[in-house]
Coordinates of C-alpha atoms in Angstrom, one line a residue:
M700 CA 23.6 -22.3 3.6
V701 CA 20.0 -21.2 4.2
K702 CA 20.1 -17.5 3.4
F703 CA 18.1 -15.0 5.4
L704 CA 17.0 -13.4 2.1
D705 CA 17.8 -14.3 -1.5
L706 CA 16.7 -11.5 -3.8
Q707 CA 18.0 -13.3 -6.9
K708 CA 15.6 -16.2 -6.3
I709 CA 12.7 -13.9 -5.4
N710 CA 13.1 -12.0 -8.6
Q711 CA 13.7 -15.1 -10.7
Q712 CA 10.0 -15.9 -11.0
C713 CA 9.4 -12.7 -13.1
A714 CA 12.9 -12.1 -14.4
T715 CA 11.8 -12.3 -18.1
E716 CA 9.1 -9.7 -17.5
L717 CA 11.5 -7.4 -15.6
K718 CA 14.0 -7.5 -18.4
Q719 CA 11.3 -6.8 -21.0
A720 CA 10.1 -3.9 -18.9
A721 CA 13.6 -2.5 -18.6
A722 CA 14.0 -2.7 -22.4
E723 CA 10.7 -0.9 -22.9
V724 CA 11.7 2.0 -20.6
I725 CA 15.2 2.3 -22.2
D726 CA 13.7 2.3 -25.7
S727 CA 11.0 4.8 -24.7
G728 CA 13.5 7.6 -24.0
W729 CA 11.2 8.7 -21.1
Y730 CA 12.6 8.0 -17.7
L731 CA 10.7 10.2 -15.2
M732 CA 7.0 11.0 -14.6
G733 CA 5.8 9.0 -17.6
E734 CA 3.2 6.3 -18.4
K735 CA 4.9 3.5 -16.4
L736 CA 4.6 5.6 -13.2
K737 CA 1.0 6.5 -13.9
Q738 CA 0.1 2.9 -14.5
F739 CA 1.8 1.7 -11.3
E740 CA 0.2 4.4 -9.3
N741 CA -3.3 3.5 -10.6
N742 CA -2.7 -0.2 -10.0
L743 CA -1.4 0.4 -6.5
A744 CA -4.4 2.6 -5.6
E745 CA -6.8 0.0 -7.0
Y746 CA -5.0 -2.8 -5.1
N747 CA -5.1 -0.9 -1.9
G748 CA -8.6 0.4 -2.3
V749 CA -7.8 4.1 -2.2
K750 CA -8.4 7.0 -4.4
N751 CA -4.7 8.2 -4.7
A752 CA -1.3 6.7 -4.9
I753 CA 1.8 8.9 -5.4
G754 CA 5.1 7.4 -6.3
V755 CA 8.1 8.8 -4.4
A756 CA 11.8 8.1 -4.1
N757 CA 11.7 5.9 -1.0
G758 CA 9.8 5.0 2.1
L759 CA 11.3 7.6 4.4
D760 CA 10.3 10.3 1.8
A761 CA 6.8 9.0 1.7
L762 CA 6.4 9.7 5.4
R763 CA 8.4 13.0 5.3
L764 CA 6.1 14.3 2.5
I765 CA 2.9 13.5 4.4
F766 CA 4.0 15.6 7.3
K767 CA 5.4 18.3 5.1
A768 CA 2.0 18.5 3.3
Y769 CA 0.1 18.8 6.5
L770 CA 2.4 21.6 7.6
E771 CA 1.7 23.4 4.3
M772 CA -2.0 22.9 4.8
G773 CA -1.9 24.4 8.3
V774 CA -3.1 21.2 9.8
M775 CA 0.2 21.1 11.8
Q776 CA 2.8 23.7 12.9
E777 CA 6.4 23.2 13.8
G778 CA 6.7 22.0 17.3
D779 CA 3.5 20.1 17.2
E780 CA 3.5 16.5 18.6
V781 CA 3.1 13.2 16.8
I782 CA 2.5 10.0 18.8
V783 CA 4.6 7.2 17.4
P784 CA 5.7 3.7 18.6
A785 CA 9.0 3.5 20.4
N786 CA 9.5 0.0 18.9
T787 CA 10.1 0.8 15.2
Y788 CA 12.7 1.4 12.6
I789 CA 14.3 4.9 13.0
A790 CA 12.7 6.1 9.7
S791 CA 9.4 6.5 11.4
I792 CA 10.9 9.0 13.9
L793 CA 13.2 10.7 11.2
A794 CA 10.1 11.6 9.2
I795 CA 8.7 13.5 12.2
T796 CA 11.8 15.3 13.4
D797 CA 12.8 16.2 9.8
N798 CA 9.7 18.4 9.7
R799 CA 10.5 19.9 13.1
L800 CA 7.7 18.1 14.8
K801 CA 8.1 16.4 18.2
P802 CA 7.9 12.6 18.4
V803 CA 6.1 11.3 21.5
L804 CA 7.1 7.7 21.9
V805 CA 4.7 5.0 23.1
E806 CA 5.6 1.5 24.3
P807 CA 4.5 -1.6 22.3
D808 CA 2.4 -4.5 23.2
I809 CA 5.0 -7.2 24.0
N810 CA 2.9 -9.8 22.2
T811 CA 2.3 -8.0 18.9
Y812 CA 5.3 -5.6 18.9
N813 CA 3.0 -2.9 17.7
I814 CA 1.9 0.2 19.6
D815 CA 0.0 -0.4 22.8
F816 CA -3.3 1.4 22.2
T817 CA -4.1 1.6 25.9
K818 CA -1.1 3.9 26.4
I819 CA -1.9 6.5 23.8
E820 CA -4.6 8.7 25.3
Q821 CA -2.7 9.6 28.4
L822 CA 0.1 11.1 26.3
I823 CA -2.2 13.4 24.2
T824 CA -1.7 17.2 24.9
S825 CA -3.0 20.4 23.4
R826 CA -0.1 20.2 20.8
T827 CA -0.8 16.6 19.6
R828 CA -1.8 16.6 16.0
A829 CA -1.4 13.0 14.8
I830 CA -0.8 9.4 15.7
M831 CA 1.6 7.4 13.5
V832 CA 0.9 3.6 13.6
V833 CA 3.6 1.3 12.3
H834 CA 2.4 -2.1 11.0
L835 CA 5.6 -3.7 12.2
Y836 CA 7.0 -6.9 10.8
G837 CA 4.0 -7.3 8.5
Q838 CA 1.2 -7.3 11.2
V839 CA -1.7 -4.9 11.3
G840 CA -1.5 -2.4 14.1
W841 CA -5.1 -1.1 14.3
S842 CA -8.1 -1.1 16.5
E843 CA -11.5 0.5 17.1
E844 CA -10.0 2.0 20.2
L845 CA -7.4 3.8 18.1
Q846 CA -10.1 5.2 15.8
S847 CA -12.1 6.4 18.7
I848 CA -9.2 8.1 20.3
A849 CA -8.3 9.9 17.0
K850 CA -11.9 11.0 16.4
R851 CA -12.3 12.2 20.0
H852 CA -9.2 14.3 19.9
K853 CA -9.4 15.3 16.2
L854 CA -6.1 13.7 15.3
K855 CA -4.8 12.5 12.0
I856 CA -3.7 8.9 11.7
I857 CA -0.7 8.2 9.5
E858 CA 0.3 4.7 8.7
D859 CA 3.9 3.6 8.3
N860 CA 3.1 0.7 5.9
A861 CA 6.6 0.0 4.9
Q862 CA 6.4 -3.7 6.0
S863 CA 2.8 -4.7 5.6
I864 CA 1.5 -4.3 2.0
G865 CA -1.5 -6.6 1.6
A866 CA -2.3 -7.0 5.3
V867 CA -6.0 -6.7 6.0
W868 CA -8.1 -5.4 8.9
H869 CA -11.9 -6.0 8.7
D870 CA -11.8 -6.3 4.8
K871 CA -9.7 -3.1 4.5
K872 CA -6.0 -3.2 3.6
T873 CA -3.3 -1.4 5.5
G874 CA -2.5 1.8 3.6
A875 CA -6.3 2.5 3.4
L876 CA -7.1 2.6 7.1
G877 CA -5.8 6.0 8.1
D878 CA -5.7 9.5 6.6
A879 CA -2.5 8.8 4.7
A880 CA 0.1 6.0 4.5
G881 CA 3.8 5.7 3.5
F882 CA 5.1 2.6 1.7
S883 CA 8.6 1.4 1.2
F884 CA 9.6 -0.7 -1.8
Y885 CA 13.2 -1.2 -0.7
P886 CA 14.4 -4.4 -2.5
G887 CA 14.0 -6.6 0.6
K888 CA 10.3 -5.6 1.2
N889 CA 7.4 -7.9 0.4
L890 CA 6.9 -5.7 -2.7
G891 CA 10.5 -4.8 -3.5
A892 CA 11.9 -2.7 -6.3
L893 CA 15.4 -3.2 -7.8
G894 CA 16.5 -0.1 -6.0
D895 CA 15.0 2.5 -3.7
A896 CA 11.3 3.4 -4.2
G897 CA 8.3 4.4 -2.2
A898 CA 4.7 5.7 -2.3
V899 CA 2.0 7.5 -0.4
T900 CA -1.6 6.5 -0.5
T901 CA -4.6 8.6 0.7
N902 CA -8.3 9.2 0.0
D903 CA -7.7 13.0 0.5
D904 CA -7.4 14.6 -2.9
E905 CA -6.1 17.9 -1.6
L906 CA -3.3 16.1 0.3
A907 CA -2.5 13.9 -2.7
S908 CA -2.1 16.9 -5.0
L909 CA 0.1 18.7 -2.5
I910 CA 2.3 15.7 -1.9
R911 CA 2.7 15.2 -5.7
A912 CA 3.8 18.9 -5.9
L913 CA 6.1 18.8 -2.9
G914 CA 8.0 15.7 -4.3
N915 CA 8.5 17.6 -7.5
Y916 CA 10.4 20.7 -6.3
G917 CA 7.0 22.1 -5.0
S918 CA 5.7 22.3 -8.6
L919 CA 2.6 21.0 -10.3
E920 CA 3.3 23.0 -13.4
K921 CA 6.8 23.0 -15.0
Y922 CA 9.0 26.0 -13.8
K923 CA 6.2 27.2 -11.6
N924 CA 7.0 26.5 -7.9
D925 CA 4.2 27.1 -5.5
F926 CA 5.9 25.5 -2.5
Q927 CA 9.4 24.9 -1.1
G928 CA 9.5 21.2 -2.2
L929 CA 12.2 18.6 -2.7
N930 CA 13.1 16.1 -5.3
S931 CA 11.5 12.8 -4.5
R932 CA 10.2 11.0 -7.6
L933 CA 9.7 7.3 -8.4
D934 CA 11.4 6.8 -11.8
E935 CA 10.0 5.0 -14.7
M936 CA 12.2 1.9 -14.4
Q937 CA 11.3 1.2 -10.8
A938 CA 7.7 1.9 -11.5
A939 CA 7.7 -0.6 -14.3
F940 CA 9.4 -3.2 -12.1
L941 CA 7.0 -2.7 -9.3
D942 CA 3.9 -2.9 -11.5
I943 CA 5.0 -6.3 -12.6
K944 CA 5.8 -7.5 -9.1
L945 CA 2.5 -6.2 -7.8
K946 CA 0.8 -9.0 -9.8
Y947 CA 2.6 -11.5 -7.6
I948 CA 2.1 -9.9 -4.2
D949 CA -0.9 -12.0 -3.1
S950 CA 0.7 -15.3 -4.1
D951 CA 3.9 -14.3 -2.4
T952 CA 2.0 -13.4 0.7
E953 CA 0.4 -16.9 0.8
S954 CA 3.8 -18.4 0.5
R955 CA 5.0 -16.4 3.5
R956 CA 1.9 -17.5 5.5
K957 CA 2.6 -21.1 4.7
I958 CA 6.2 -20.8 5.9
A959 CA 5.0 -19.0 9.0
T960 CA 2.5 -21.8 9.7
Y961 CA 5.2 -24.4 9.5
Y962 CA 7.4 -22.5 11.8
L963 CA 4.6 -22.0 14.3
Q964 CA 3.7 -25.7 14.2
N965 CA 7.3 -27.1 14.3
I966 CA 9.3 -24.7 16.5
S967 CA 8.9 -25.6 20.2
H968 CA 11.6 -24.6 22.7
P969 CA 11.2 -23.5 26.3
D970 CA 13.5 -20.5 25.8
I971 CA 11.8 -19.1 22.6
A972 CA 8.7 -17.0 22.3
L973 CA 7.0 -17.2 18.9
P974 CA 5.0 -14.4 17.2
C975 CA 1.4 -13.8 18.4
F976 CA -1.5 -12.8 16.1
T977 CA -5.2 -13.5 15.9
D978 CA -5.8 -13.5 12.1
Y979 CA -3.7 -14.6 9.2
A980 CA -5.3 -11.9 7.0
G981 CA -3.8 -9.3 9.4
H982 CA -0.3 -10.5 9.0
V983 CA 1.8 -10.7 5.8
F984 CA 5.0 -11.9 7.5
H985 CA 7.5 -9.5 6.2
L986 CA 9.6 -10.8 9.1
F987 CA 9.2 -13.8 11.3
V988 CA 10.5 -12.6 14.7
I989 CA 11.1 -14.8 17.7
R990 CA 12.4 -13.7 21.1
T991 CA 14.8 -15.4 23.5
N992 CA 17.0 -14.2 26.3
R993 CA 19.7 -16.3 24.7
R994 CA 19.4 -14.4 21.4
D995 CA 23.2 -14.0 20.7
E996 CA 23.9 -17.5 21.6
L997 CA 21.1 -18.8 19.4
Q998 CA 22.2 -16.7 16.5
S999 CA 25.8 -18.0 16.7
Y1000 CA 24.5 -21.5 16.9
L1001 CA 22.3 -21.1 13.8
I1002 CA 25.1 -19.6 11.7
S1003 CA 27.3 -22.5 12.7
N1004 CA 24.6 -24.8 11.3
G1005 CA 24.4 -22.8 8.0
I1006 CA 21.4 -20.7 8.9
Q1007 CA 21.5 -16.9 8.5
T1008 CA 19.4 -14.7 10.8
L1009 CA 19.2 -10.9 11.4
I1010 CA 18.1 -8.7 14.3
H1011 CA 15.3 -6.2 13.7
Y1012 CA 16.3 -4.0 15.5
P1013 CA 19.3 -4.1 17.9
I1014 CA 19.2 -0.5 19.0
P1015 CA 15.8 1.3 19.4
P1016 CA 15.5 4.8 18.0
H1017 CA 15.4 6.5 21.5
L1018 CA 18.9 5.1 22.2
Q1019 CA 20.5 6.0 18.9
L1020 CA 23.2 8.6 19.0
A1021 CA 21.2 10.6 16.5
Y1022 CA 18.6 11.3 19.1
T1023 CA 20.6 12.2 22.2
N1024 CA 19.1 15.7 21.8
L1025 CA 15.7 14.3 22.9
G1026 CA 17.1 13.4 26.3
F1027 CA 16.2 9.7 26.4
H1028 CA 18.1 7.2 28.5
N1029 CA 18.4 3.4 29.0
G1030 CA 15.3 2.2 30.9
D1031 CA 12.9 4.9 29.6
F1032 CA 11.1 2.3 27.4
P1033 CA 11.8 -1.0 29.0
I1034 CA 9.5 -3.1 26.8
T1035 CA 11.0 -1.7 23.6
E1036 CA 14.5 -2.3 25.0
K1037 CA 13.6 -5.8 26.0
I1038 CA 12.5 -6.6 22.4
A1039 CA 15.7 -5.1 21.0
Q1040 CA 17.8 -7.3 23.3
T1041 CA 15.9 -10.5 22.7
C1042 CA 14.5 -10.5 19.1
L1043 CA 15.8 -12.6 16.2
S1044 CA 14.4 -12.8 12.7
L1045 CA 14.4 -16.2 11.0
P1046 CA 14.6 -16.6 7.2
M1047 CA 11.2 -15.6 5.6
W1048 CA 10.8 -15.2 1.9
P1049 CA 8.9 -16.8 -1.0
G1050 CA 11.2 -19.4 -2.4
L1051 CA 12.3 -21.0 0.8
T1052 CA 12.0 -24.8 0.3
F1053 CA 10.5 -27.3 2.6
N1054 CA 14.0 -28.6 3.2
D1055 CA 15.1 -25.1 4.2
I1056 CA 12.4 -24.5 6.7
S1057 CA 12.5 -28.0 8.2
T1058 CA 16.3 -27.7 8.6
I1059 CA 15.7 -24.4 10.5
C1060 CA 13.1 -26.0 12.8
E1061 CA 15.2 -29.1 13.5
A1062 CA 18.2 -27.0 14.3
I1063 CA 16.2 -24.9 16.8
K1064 CA 14.8 -28.0 18.4
K1065 CA 18.3 -29.2 19.1
F1066 CA 19.5 -25.9 20.6
S1067 CA 20.5 -26.4 24.2

């Protein structure tokens, strides 16, 4: 069986270091807001080329806290609008609505799956305060046009960088492109914890300080609560694990790119569309997503040949039961819906062998 993802093998390369780190945290007797967190935050900020990194409980909280901080700062008010891709995981939208802001959905570019920059400006109103870009599947979603639009309309740009740590746009990493960025370190991510974890990065010191307080019950000083915050803290154990795994992120990314290159050179089928991108530096291949109108048939065929695949994502946010209150219907975002109906993610993780990926490519070639 070729697994879609094998976390045991992924973590095997640094298992000794992880176990040592766990022992150090256990023996320290300090499990929250200690030196391990501080060290990881500093190293993440340095890796990303930003002034501030704040560890939080998970990727959704990272985005939630950015909006919550902007509300506290008076940059936004409840009811304000945030432009966001329609083609994304629901967490991107949840972060907006959880703060009583209004998501304004934009169709993706069918080739990149990321937000179509040409469709943004026509949706901007007097209540628009921000654009959220999602670097989906590991590919940078950025452009000069986006920056010009934001500057012209005085909008914040928030990056959902849950899937794209290490991706580069013009020598600058995702997570350092916008005003603030949210990271997820869910175990299956390119930089994955051994549990839930997340972070915010920003060059805005005031925003960073406020996010740090909001994630700690609204407190920067113990028992003194300046804001109505929540409990969203990255614990010492996960911080220690992530700091170790951060050392391997670039070599892991190169492994992903080599696998992607092999797929691109060896998958050829008239019914299958392969990923499109212009620069390997701008893609870290969190996922390798193909499209076919015969998606369900292909998925069944591959599993019968011992190859696991997944669908990212079968139901777009605007058609989820959770968002019936927004009044969306089938057909409102046809490109997003087409992607949901035709996309299929092939195995993509460091540790896949040549035999694994050649088996996948040969199986696809024989699909008829």
